[in-house]
Short mmCIF file of C-alpha atoms and ligand atoms in Angstrom, two decimals:
data_model
loop_
_atom_site.label_atom_id
_atom_site.label_comp_id
_atom_site.label_asym_id
_atom_site.label_seq_id
_atom_site.Cartn_x
_atom_site.Cartn_y
_atom_site.Cartn_z
CA MET A 1379 118.07 -32.45 43.99
CA LEU A 1380 117.96 -28.98 45.54
CA GLU A 1381 116.20 -28.50 48.88
CA ASN A 1382 112.85 -27.09 47.64
CA GLU A 1383 112.67 -29.46 44.54
CA GLU A 1384 110.04 -32.03 44.07
CA VAL A 1385 109.38 -34.72 41.43
CA ILE A 1386 106.09 -35.49 39.75
CA GLU A 1387 105.35 -38.47 37.74
CA GLY A 1388 102.36 -38.95 35.39
CA TRP A 1389 101.06 -38.80 31.86
CA VAL A 1390 101.11 -35.81 29.41
CA THR A 1391 97.59 -35.15 28.65
CA ASN A 1392 97.93 -31.88 26.90
CA ALA A 1393 100.83 -29.78 25.59
CA LYS A 1394 101.16 -26.26 24.07
CA VAL A 1395 104.23 -23.98 23.30
CA VAL A 1396 103.67 -20.28 23.57
CA GLY A 1397 106.85 -18.53 22.38
CA ARG A 1398 109.69 -19.37 24.82
CA ILE A 1399 107.49 -21.41 27.21
CA ALA A 1400 105.98 -24.89 27.03
CA PHE A 1401 103.14 -25.83 29.09
CA LEU A 1402 102.46 -29.50 29.65
CA GLU A 1403 99.52 -30.82 31.45
CA VAL A 1404 100.49 -34.00 33.54
CA MET A 1405 97.94 -36.22 35.13
CA ASP A 1406 99.72 -37.33 38.30
CA ASP A 1407 98.79 -39.05 41.55
CA LEU A 1408 95.13 -39.76 41.96
CA LEU A 1409 93.80 -36.12 41.80
CA LEU A 1410 91.44 -34.97 39.13
CA LYS A 1411 93.13 -31.96 37.89
CA PRO A 1412 96.33 -32.27 36.01
CA VAL A 1413 99.47 -30.36 36.95
CA THR A 1414 100.38 -27.66 34.60
CA VAL A 1415 104.38 -28.13 34.17
CA VAL A 1416 105.91 -24.86 32.86
CA VAL A 1417 109.05 -25.19 31.03
CA LYS A 1418 111.01 -22.09 30.23
CA LYS A 1419 113.35 -22.07 27.39
CA ASP A 1420 115.75 -19.69 29.29
CA GLU A 1421 115.78 -21.60 32.47
CA VAL A 1422 116.50 -25.01 31.27
CA GLU A 1423 119.19 -27.02 29.48
CA ASP A 1424 118.54 -27.23 25.70
CA GLU A 1425 117.88 -31.05 25.93
CA VAL A 1426 114.93 -30.41 28.32
CA TRP A 1427 113.51 -27.58 26.13
CA ARG A 1428 113.65 -29.96 23.07
CA ALA A 1429 112.03 -32.82 25.08
CA ALA A 1430 109.34 -30.57 26.20
CA THR A 1431 108.66 -29.03 22.75
CA SER A 1432 108.59 -32.39 20.85
CA ILE A 1433 106.71 -34.47 23.50
CA LYS A 1434 104.07 -36.96 22.33
CA LEU A 1435 100.68 -36.72 23.93
CA GLY A 1436 100.21 -39.68 26.30
CA SER A 1437 103.86 -40.07 27.17
CA ALA A 1438 104.82 -41.18 30.78
CA VAL A 1439 107.14 -38.57 32.37
CA ARG A 1440 109.23 -37.61 35.30
CA VAL A 1441 109.60 -33.93 35.94
CA GLU A 1442 111.86 -32.39 38.55
CA GLY A 1443 111.15 -28.80 39.36
CA VAL A 1444 109.54 -26.44 42.00
CA LYS A 1445 106.13 -25.63 42.92
CA PRO A 1446 105.73 -21.65 42.56
CA GLU A 1447 104.78 -20.25 46.06
CA ARG A 1448 101.67 -18.74 44.63
CA VAL A 1449 99.75 -20.69 42.20
CA VAL A 1450 98.74 -18.35 39.51
CA SER A 1451 97.35 -20.72 36.86
CA ARG A 1452 93.64 -20.62 36.57
CA LYS A 1453 93.62 -24.47 36.01
CA GLY A 1454 95.06 -25.23 39.45
CA ARG A 1455 98.35 -26.72 40.32
CA GLU A 1456 101.41 -25.32 38.52
CA PHE A 1457 104.99 -26.61 38.59
CA HIS A 1458 108.07 -25.19 37.26
CA ALA A 1459 110.32 -27.75 35.52
CA ARG A 1460 114.14 -28.02 35.81
CA ALA A 1461 114.44 -31.48 34.44
CA LEU A 1462 112.34 -33.56 32.30
CA GLN A 1463 112.71 -37.42 31.54
CA VAL A 1464 110.33 -39.24 29.05
CA LEU A 1465 109.99 -42.59 30.54
CA ALA A 1466 107.84 -44.04 27.93
CA GLU A 1467 106.39 -42.77 24.63
CA PRO A 1468 103.36 -44.10 22.92
CA VAL A 1469 104.21 -46.51 20.10
CA ASP A 1470 100.79 -45.97 18.45
CA LEU A 1471 97.99 -43.43 18.33
CA LEU A 1472 96.03 -43.18 21.53
CA PRO A 1473 92.39 -44.77 21.01
CA ILE A 1474 91.08 -42.27 23.57
CA ASP A 1475 91.80 -38.53 23.15
CA PRO A 1476 94.11 -37.70 26.12
CA THR A 1477 92.87 -34.12 26.23
CA GLY A 1478 89.31 -35.38 26.64
CA LYS A 1479 88.00 -32.94 24.05
CA THR A 1480 86.94 -35.48 21.36
CA PRO A 1481 84.62 -38.18 22.94
CA ALA A 1482 85.18 -41.92 22.23
CA SER A 1483 82.52 -44.50 21.83
CA PRO A 1484 81.32 -46.11 25.22
CA GLU A 1485 83.10 -49.30 24.19
CA ALA A 1486 86.51 -47.66 23.71
CA TYR A 1487 86.13 -46.33 27.45
CA ILE A 1488 85.76 -49.88 28.36
CA ASN A 1489 88.29 -51.47 26.21
CA TYR A 1490 90.83 -48.88 27.14
CA ARG A 1491 89.80 -48.25 30.72
CA TYR A 1492 93.39 -47.59 31.83
CA LEU A 1493 93.56 -44.66 29.33
CA ALA A 1494 90.13 -43.57 30.50
CA LEU A 1495 91.44 -43.32 34.01
CA ARG A 1496 93.69 -40.54 32.86
CA LEU A 1497 90.63 -38.49 32.37
CA PRO A 1498 88.90 -36.70 35.19
CA ARG A 1499 85.64 -38.21 34.82
CA TYR A 1500 86.59 -41.64 35.09
CA ARG A 1501 89.30 -40.78 37.77
CA ALA A 1502 86.18 -39.46 39.68
CA ILE A 1503 84.10 -42.39 39.14
CA PHE A 1504 86.65 -44.95 40.61
CA LEU A 1505 87.82 -42.57 43.26
CA ALA A 1506 84.03 -42.61 44.41
CA ARG A 1507 83.97 -46.47 44.10
CA SER A 1508 87.12 -46.87 46.24
CA THR A 1509 85.76 -44.34 48.70
CA LEU A 1510 82.40 -46.11 48.84
CA MET A 1511 84.28 -49.44 49.45
CA SER A 1512 86.27 -48.21 52.27
CA LEU A 1513 83.37 -46.39 54.00
CA THR A 1514 81.46 -49.55 53.85
CA ARG A 1515 84.03 -51.56 55.47
CA GLU A 1516 84.64 -48.61 58.09
CA TYR A 1517 80.92 -48.58 58.89
CA PHE A 1518 80.35 -52.22 59.55
CA HIS A 1519 83.71 -52.60 61.58
CA SER A 1520 82.59 -49.72 63.68
CA LYS A 1521 79.25 -51.28 64.42
CA GLY A 1522 80.94 -54.72 65.60
CA PHE A 1523 80.39 -56.78 62.48
CA LEU A 1524 82.75 -59.54 61.73
CA GLU A 1525 84.20 -59.30 58.13
CA VAL A 1526 83.95 -62.75 56.59
CA ASN A 1527 84.89 -64.41 53.35
CA THR A 1528 82.81 -67.28 51.99
CA PRO A 1529 83.50 -69.65 49.10
CA LYS A 1530 82.76 -68.66 45.54
CA ILE A 1531 83.18 -72.25 44.29
CA VAL A 1532 79.92 -73.86 45.52
CA GLY A 1533 77.87 -77.07 45.40
CA ALA A 1534 74.48 -75.39 45.46
CA GLY A 1535 72.87 -72.05 44.46
CA ALA A 1536 70.79 -69.97 46.74
CA GLU A 1537 68.70 -68.25 44.12
CA GLY A 1538 67.53 -70.99 41.85
CA GLY A 1539 69.28 -73.42 39.42
CA ALA A 1540 68.82 -71.53 36.09
CA THR A 1541 71.11 -68.70 36.82
CA LEU A 1542 74.41 -70.56 37.84
CA PHE A 1543 77.63 -70.73 36.06
CA VAL A 1544 78.98 -74.42 35.93
CA VAL A 1545 82.55 -75.03 36.83
CA GLU A 1546 84.47 -78.20 36.34
CA TYR A 1547 85.61 -79.40 39.85
CA PHE A 1548 87.70 -82.57 39.53
CA GLU A 1549 85.08 -85.39 39.21
CA ARG A 1550 82.22 -83.28 40.14
CA LYS A 1551 80.18 -80.39 38.87
CA ALA A 1552 80.35 -77.19 40.93
CA TYR A 1553 78.94 -73.61 40.57
CA LEU A 1554 80.17 -69.91 40.85
CA SER A 1555 78.63 -68.49 43.87
CA GLN A 1556 75.25 -66.34 43.10
CA SER A 1557 75.43 -64.96 46.47
CA PRO A 1558 76.81 -65.81 50.08
CA GLN A 1559 73.18 -66.23 51.21
CA LEU A 1560 73.52 -69.91 52.45
CA TYR A 1561 76.84 -69.37 54.17
CA LYS A 1562 76.05 -66.07 55.95
CA GLN A 1563 73.07 -67.70 57.39
CA MET A 1564 74.91 -70.69 58.47
CA LEU A 1565 77.31 -68.35 60.35
CA MET A 1566 74.46 -67.07 62.32
CA CYS A 1567 74.79 -70.07 64.37
CA GLY A 1568 78.10 -69.14 65.65
CA VAL A 1569 78.47 -65.29 65.10
CA PRO A 1570 76.01 -62.61 65.87
CA ARG A 1571 76.76 -60.21 63.02
CA VAL A 1572 78.64 -60.58 59.88
CA PHE A 1573 79.27 -58.69 56.68
CA GLU A 1574 80.97 -59.82 53.26
CA ILE A 1575 82.09 -57.76 50.29
CA THR A 1576 81.86 -60.10 47.44
CA PRO A 1577 81.34 -60.92 43.75
CA TYR A 1578 77.99 -62.33 42.69
CA PHE A 1579 78.15 -64.60 39.52
CA ARG A 1580 74.68 -64.87 37.55
CA ALA A 1581 74.46 -66.68 34.38
CA GLU A 1582 71.23 -64.90 33.08
CA ARG A 1583 71.33 -63.55 29.74
CA PHE A 1584 70.85 -60.06 30.89
CA SER A 1585 70.50 -57.18 28.33
CA THR A 1586 69.84 -54.24 30.61
CA VAL A 1587 71.77 -51.07 31.87
CA ARG A 1588 71.67 -52.47 35.52
CA HIS A 1589 72.72 -56.11 35.28
CA LEU A 1590 76.24 -57.54 34.82
CA ASN A 1591 77.14 -61.34 34.95
CA GLU A 1592 79.55 -60.57 37.57
CA SER A 1593 78.79 -57.85 40.12
CA TRP A 1594 79.98 -56.78 43.40
CA GLY A 1595 77.77 -56.96 46.40
CA LEU A 1596 77.57 -56.25 50.28
CA ASP A 1597 76.13 -58.99 52.06
CA VAL A 1598 75.05 -58.45 55.87
CA GLU A 1599 73.38 -60.81 58.27
CA ILE A 1600 72.31 -60.04 61.90
CA GLY A 1601 71.45 -62.62 64.44
CA PHE A 1602 69.08 -62.36 67.41
CA VAL A 1603 66.78 -59.75 65.61
CA ASP A 1604 63.22 -59.23 67.02
CA GLY A 1605 61.87 -58.53 63.63
CA LEU A 1606 62.33 -56.99 60.31
CA GLU A 1607 62.69 -53.47 61.79
CA ASP A 1608 66.09 -54.55 63.14
CA VAL A 1609 67.22 -55.23 59.70
CA LEU A 1610 65.72 -52.09 58.02
CA GLY A 1611 67.31 -50.08 60.69
CA VAL A 1612 70.80 -51.19 60.05
CA LEU A 1613 70.52 -50.55 56.10
CA ASP A 1614 68.77 -47.29 56.58
CA ASP A 1615 71.59 -46.12 58.86
CA TYR A 1616 74.29 -47.38 56.58
CA ILE A 1617 72.86 -45.67 53.50
CA ARG A 1618 72.58 -42.44 55.60
CA TYR A 1619 76.24 -42.77 56.53
CA VAL A 1620 77.62 -43.35 53.01
CA THR A 1621 75.70 -40.76 51.30
CA ARG A 1622 76.65 -38.15 53.82
CA ARG A 1623 80.12 -39.11 53.96
CA VAL A 1624 80.48 -39.23 50.02
CA ASN A 1625 79.00 -35.89 49.74
CA GLU A 1626 81.26 -34.61 52.51
CA GLU A 1627 84.43 -36.14 50.98
CA LEU A 1628 83.85 -35.71 47.22
CA GLY A 1629 80.65 -33.79 46.78
CA SER A 1630 82.26 -30.70 45.17
CA ILE A 1631 84.71 -32.54 42.68
CA LEU A 1632 81.89 -34.93 41.74
CA ARG A 1633 79.45 -32.10 40.95
CA GLU A 1634 82.26 -30.11 39.23
CA GLN A 1635 82.53 -33.24 37.02
CA GLY A 1636 78.98 -32.99 35.98
CA PHE A 1637 77.49 -36.01 38.03
CA ASN A 1638 74.10 -35.73 39.30
CA LEU A 1639 75.15 -36.61 42.77
CA LEU A 1640 72.56 -38.37 45.21
CA PRO A 1641 72.09 -35.97 48.18
CA PRO A 1642 72.77 -37.17 51.69
CA ILE A 1643 69.74 -39.35 52.42
CA LYS A 1644 67.75 -38.71 55.51
CA LYS A 1645 65.31 -41.24 57.14
CA ILE A 1646 64.21 -43.76 54.39
CA PRO A 1647 60.41 -44.10 54.15
CA ARG A 1648 58.84 -47.44 54.02
CA TYR A 1649 55.88 -48.44 51.76
CA THR A 1650 54.37 -51.85 51.73
CA TYR A 1651 54.11 -53.98 48.69
CA HIS A 1652 50.25 -53.28 48.64
CA GLU A 1653 50.80 -49.49 49.01
CA VAL A 1654 52.99 -49.44 46.14
CA ILE A 1655 50.49 -51.39 44.06
CA GLU A 1656 47.90 -48.79 44.98
CA ILE A 1657 50.32 -45.86 44.23
CA LEU A 1658 51.05 -47.45 40.84
CA LYS A 1659 47.30 -47.95 40.05
CA GLY A 1660 46.79 -44.36 40.90
CA LEU A 1661 49.42 -43.50 38.25
CA GLY A 1662 47.59 -45.66 35.60
CA PHE A 1663 50.15 -48.41 35.97
CA ASN A 1664 48.77 -52.04 36.57
CA VAL A 1665 50.75 -54.67 38.44
CA ARG A 1666 49.29 -58.16 38.95
CA VAL A 1667 49.46 -58.71 42.78
CA GLY A 1668 51.83 -61.53 43.42
CA ASP A 1669 54.45 -60.50 40.74
CA ASP A 1670 57.59 -58.71 41.76
CA LEU A 1671 57.83 -55.20 40.64
CA ASP A 1672 59.39 -55.13 36.97
CA THR A 1673 61.76 -52.49 35.81
CA GLN A 1674 59.30 -50.41 34.30
CA ALA A 1675 57.03 -50.25 37.58
CA GLU A 1676 60.02 -49.56 39.66
CA LYS A 1677 61.08 -46.52 37.29
CA VAL A 1678 57.53 -45.22 37.37
CA LEU A 1679 57.33 -45.39 41.19
CA GLY A 1680 60.89 -43.89 41.45
CA ASP A 1681 60.00 -40.89 39.11
CA TYR A 1682 56.87 -40.27 41.11
CA LEU A 1683 58.66 -40.27 44.54
CA GLU A 1684 61.75 -38.29 43.15
CA LYS A 1685 59.33 -35.39 42.44
CA GLN A 1686 58.30 -35.43 46.07
CA GLY A 1687 62.13 -35.35 46.96
CA VAL A 1688 62.17 -38.94 47.92
CA TYR A 1689 65.38 -40.61 46.35
CA ALA A 1690 65.52 -43.91 48.51
CA TYR A 1691 62.63 -45.96 49.82
CA PHE A 1692 61.93 -49.36 51.31
CA ILE A 1693 59.19 -51.63 49.83
CA THR A 1694 58.20 -54.19 52.29
CA ASP A 1695 55.94 -57.25 52.82
CA TYR A 1696 56.05 -58.74 49.39
CA PRO A 1697 53.95 -61.76 48.58
CA TRP A 1698 55.96 -64.84 49.70
CA GLU A 1699 55.61 -66.39 46.22
CA ALA A 1700 57.72 -63.53 44.73
CA LYS A 1701 60.57 -64.18 47.20
CA PRO A 1702 63.16 -66.96 47.88
CA PHE A 1703 62.60 -70.05 50.08
CA TYR A 1704 64.70 -68.65 52.91
CA ILE A 1705 62.46 -65.66 53.62
CA MET A 1706 59.97 -65.91 56.58
CA LYS A 1707 56.40 -66.15 55.86
CA SER A 1708 53.94 -63.74 57.44
CA GLU A 1709 50.22 -63.37 57.38
CA GLY A 1710 48.03 -63.40 54.38
CA GLY A 1711 50.49 -64.89 51.96
CA LEU A 1712 52.90 -62.16 52.57
CA SER A 1713 56.58 -62.24 53.59
CA LYS A 1714 58.97 -60.56 55.99
CA SER A 1715 60.90 -59.14 53.09
CA PHE A 1716 62.01 -55.92 51.64
CA ASP A 1717 63.63 -54.13 48.76
CA LEU A 1718 65.59 -50.91 49.06
CA ASP A 1719 65.05 -48.70 45.76
CA ILE A 1720 67.10 -45.71 44.95
CA ARG A 1721 66.00 -43.42 42.15
CA GLY A 1722 63.76 -46.17 40.80
CA ILE A 1723 66.42 -48.93 40.82
CA GLU A 1724 66.42 -51.91 43.06
CA VAL A 1725 69.69 -51.47 45.11
CA ALA A 1726 69.09 -54.13 47.89
CA SER A 1727 66.90 -56.99 48.88
CA GLY A 1728 66.49 -58.38 52.27
CA GLY A 1729 64.28 -59.76 54.86
CA GLN A 1730 64.13 -61.71 58.06
CA ARG A 1731 64.95 -65.50 57.53
CA GLU A 1732 62.93 -68.73 58.46
CA HIS A 1733 65.26 -69.90 61.33
CA ARG A 1734 62.92 -72.84 62.43
CA TYR A 1735 64.07 -76.20 61.01
CA VAL A 1736 60.72 -77.56 60.36
CA GLU A 1737 59.12 -74.56 58.82
CA LEU A 1738 62.38 -74.18 56.58
CA LEU A 1739 62.04 -77.71 55.37
CA SER A 1740 58.40 -76.82 54.46
CA ASN A 1741 59.26 -73.70 52.56
CA MET A 1742 61.82 -75.57 50.69
CA ARG A 1743 59.53 -78.27 49.72
CA GLU A 1744 56.83 -75.60 48.63
CA LYS A 1745 59.45 -73.93 46.28
CA GLY A 1746 60.20 -77.43 44.86
CA LEU A 1747 63.95 -77.63 45.93
CA ASN A 1748 65.91 -80.83 46.30
CA LEU A 1749 66.70 -80.95 50.03
CA GLU A 1750 69.76 -83.24 49.59
CA ASP A 1751 71.62 -80.44 47.70
CA PHE A 1752 71.12 -78.36 50.73
CA ALA A 1753 71.88 -80.82 53.54
CA PHE A 1754 75.14 -78.85 54.60
CA TYR A 1755 72.85 -75.66 55.02
CA LEU A 1756 69.96 -77.40 56.84
CA GLU A 1757 72.43 -78.95 59.29
CA ALA A 1758 73.25 -75.51 60.82
CA PHE A 1759 69.59 -75.00 61.72
CA LYS A 1760 69.57 -78.06 64.18
CA TYR A 1761 71.85 -76.42 66.61
CA GLY A 1762 70.47 -73.31 68.20
CA MET A 1763 69.93 -71.18 65.15
CA PRO A 1764 68.73 -67.67 66.57
CA PRO A 1765 66.02 -65.42 64.73
CA HIS A 1766 68.19 -63.57 62.14
CA GLY A 1767 67.84 -61.42 59.10
CA GLY A 1768 69.76 -59.45 56.53
CA PHE A 1769 70.27 -58.02 53.09
CA GLY A 1770 72.35 -58.29 49.95
CA LEU A 1771 73.22 -54.96 48.37
CA GLY A 1772 74.67 -54.31 44.92
CA LEU A 1773 77.54 -51.99 45.28
CA ASP A 1774 77.84 -51.43 41.49
CA ARG A 1775 74.21 -50.48 41.65
CA LEU A 1776 74.66 -48.23 44.76
CA LEU A 1777 77.52 -46.38 43.04
CA MET A 1778 75.53 -46.06 39.76
CA THR A 1779 72.65 -44.47 41.68
CA LEU A 1780 74.97 -42.36 43.87
CA LEU A 1781 76.50 -40.72 40.78
CA GLY A 1782 73.47 -40.81 38.53
CA LEU A 1783 75.14 -43.08 35.97
CA HIS A 1784 72.93 -44.33 33.38
CA ASN A 1785 74.68 -47.52 32.74
CA ILE A 1786 76.33 -49.92 35.37
CA ARG A 1787 78.98 -50.73 33.01
CA GLU A 1788 80.44 -47.37 33.88
CA ALA A 1789 80.69 -48.23 37.67
CA VAL A 1790 82.89 -51.26 36.89
CA LEU A 1791 86.46 -51.28 35.80
CA PHE A 1792 86.21 -54.35 33.55
CA PRO A 1793 82.64 -55.12 33.25
CA ARG A 1794 81.46 -58.79 32.39
CA ASP A 1795 78.24 -59.12 30.51
CA ARG A 1796 77.13 -61.84 27.94
CA PHE A 1797 79.22 -60.39 25.12
CA ARG A 1798 82.06 -59.14 27.14
CA LEU A 1799 84.74 -61.47 28.69
CA VAL A 1800 87.74 -59.27 27.68
CA PRO A 1801 89.51 -57.18 28.75
P1 ATP B 2474 67.06 -57.80 40.00
O1 ATP B 2474 65.54 -58.06 40.27
O2 ATP B 2474 67.22 -56.33 39.78
O3 ATP B 2474 67.47 -58.52 38.74
P2 ATP B 2474 67.69 -59.57 42.19
O4 ATP B 2474 66.39 -59.43 43.01
O5 ATP B 2474 67.72 -60.77 41.15
O6 ATP B 2474 67.89 -58.22 41.28
P3 ATP B 2474 69.09 -60.02 44.55
O7 ATP B 2474 69.24 -61.52 44.52
O8 ATP B 2474 67.93 -59.41 45.32
O9 ATP B 2474 69.00 -59.55 42.91
O10 ATP B 2474 70.56 -59.39 44.68
C1 ATP B 2474 70.79 -58.37 45.70
C2 ATP B 2474 71.23 -57.20 45.14
O11 ATP B 2474 72.34 -57.39 44.30
C3 ATP B 2474 70.17 -56.61 44.17
O12 ATP B 2474 69.31 -55.82 44.70
C4 ATP B 2474 71.24 -55.75 43.24
O13 ATP B 2474 71.28 -54.60 43.87
C5 ATP B 2474 72.38 -56.68 43.13
N1 ATP B 2474 72.31 -57.41 41.85
C6 ATP B 2474 71.76 -58.64 41.85
N2 ATP B 2474 72.01 -59.23 40.56
C7 ATP B 2474 72.62 -58.22 39.76
C8 ATP B 2474 73.41 -58.29 38.55
N3 ATP B 2474 73.18 -59.21 37.63
N4 ATP B 2474 73.95 -57.00 38.32
C9 ATP B 2474 74.14 -56.15 39.05
N5 ATP B 2474 73.61 -56.14 40.39
C10 ATP B 2474 72.96 -57.22 40.69
MG1 MG B 2475 66.18 -58.66 44.71
#
């Protein structure tokens, strides 16, 4: 290779020949714009010219050549080929148009995700996902949290028995973990701050655009809290951080791809559950006090607040009956709990936990749980369990609301729902 020569490797997404020049668009690296490879008949060996003019769309290629000093192509990067090697040709017609001009069905984009990833739109989604994951880790490491990994094969569920996938575990029955709730709380008896990026497995027969049976979450737990505010503060700061950084790092390319990108979030306003009920009533929407907010109520509220420029908001102080056993009770049948909603979609749930052994037992009895199943968990509350709180946040949902996607399936490479187990 000559001194100023370079090599690019990727897939041919478009090709045309104009007289004695062939133009090949090659999707290389992780960038969103293809490189335009220019092959001039008069400058290359016959063999290279023949390969360039007979190339099948979708082929994997290696091109040797030079980048011109001044990029003239309107489309962006340009590359002048000296040598061209076809490494693999498609043996069948491509199920997704490599030029992106003819849209495929939503199913095709999932079934052939690897091909969709050659298109700028899907590249952009998963580039944003990768960025979100790394910003999340960076944020919590910088705040002195310990990153942990808790078991995904478990003996008891945290959120109720009906939604557990059963696993054969030698002579016993086990389950896939719905959330690290019990484990992250037990850790509070030995570590002051933890976070985990983890799958959640939930066996509900969902049929919505924002539920999957396997989803990814961010779990955070903080010890020695003085109240709910300490937990809200961390989540508020994290959301501000990731929305700002995603906008800074990927804002222009995401908007160019047509995503309705969530702007950087400033301080997140708080509404109590009762205030939300009143707002909803004012909008002619009735919610029975005591119920969790359903999808429709969340959407009506989200649309109403978005009109006022509020994209993200906390809803606090839910009735205890609508929340799980580990949430601390507060006055008047309420609880030290909250949800974070973004654009009318629940993205996180959290609260202060009941850390007092006796009160915890009584909460569990009230929810009708079998205490024996939870013996390993309860044990940790006997040895100096500090006041603590935290949250579980759906990373697929956060990505969905960040990019303004209409279906969570677009935010996940190989989604798992009731009807989809492959690929
Ligand atoms: P929802 O009411 O939306 O079904 P949830 O209250 O059952 O969610 P939590 O137990 O609070 O869910 O889980 C914490 C977060 O994890 C949720 O706020 C959501 O962002 C995400 N999450 C939970 N279940 C799912 C799922 N099935 N698919 C995608 N994300 C989920
Ligand atoms: Mg919830």
